[in-house]
C-alpha angles and dihedrals in degrees: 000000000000119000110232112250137162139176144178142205113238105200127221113281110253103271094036131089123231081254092051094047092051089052097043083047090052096043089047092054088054096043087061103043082050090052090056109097102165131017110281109231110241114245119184089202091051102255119213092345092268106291091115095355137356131132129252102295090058093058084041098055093038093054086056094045091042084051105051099264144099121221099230119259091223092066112096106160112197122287131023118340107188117170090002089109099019114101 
């Protein structure tokens, strides 16, 4: 059985190049593993939007916005999404 996937492009912010946006996008994604002082605590629901604890969807989120950029409110990949759209 196939495991259920699903992904999506996030094009470059108006104003950035497709260079720009993969660097703001890197350098989002450290900034976030340096923020992390302590370990977050996993929580399927989101928790508290990652700030102290949250799920994949919450780093994820939080790397595009750091970056410059909005996961788009019309993407809705398959299962359950909690903390990809929340602020």
């Amino acid at each position: 059985k196939n495991p259920v996937t699903s992904s999506l492009e996030i094009k470059p912010p108006a104003g950035m190049t497709q260079d720009q946006w993969d660097e703001a996008v890197k350098k989002s994604g450290e900034k976030q593993c340096a923020s992390i002082d302590e370990k977050r605590d996993y929580k399927l629901l989101g928790g508290d939007r990652g700030v102290d604890s949250g799920n994949c969807h919450c780093v994820t989120r939080q790397i595009i916005q750091g970056a410059g950029g909005k996961v788009p409110q019309s993407y809705d990949p398959p299962g359950a999404n909690p903390g990809l759209h929340k602020k």
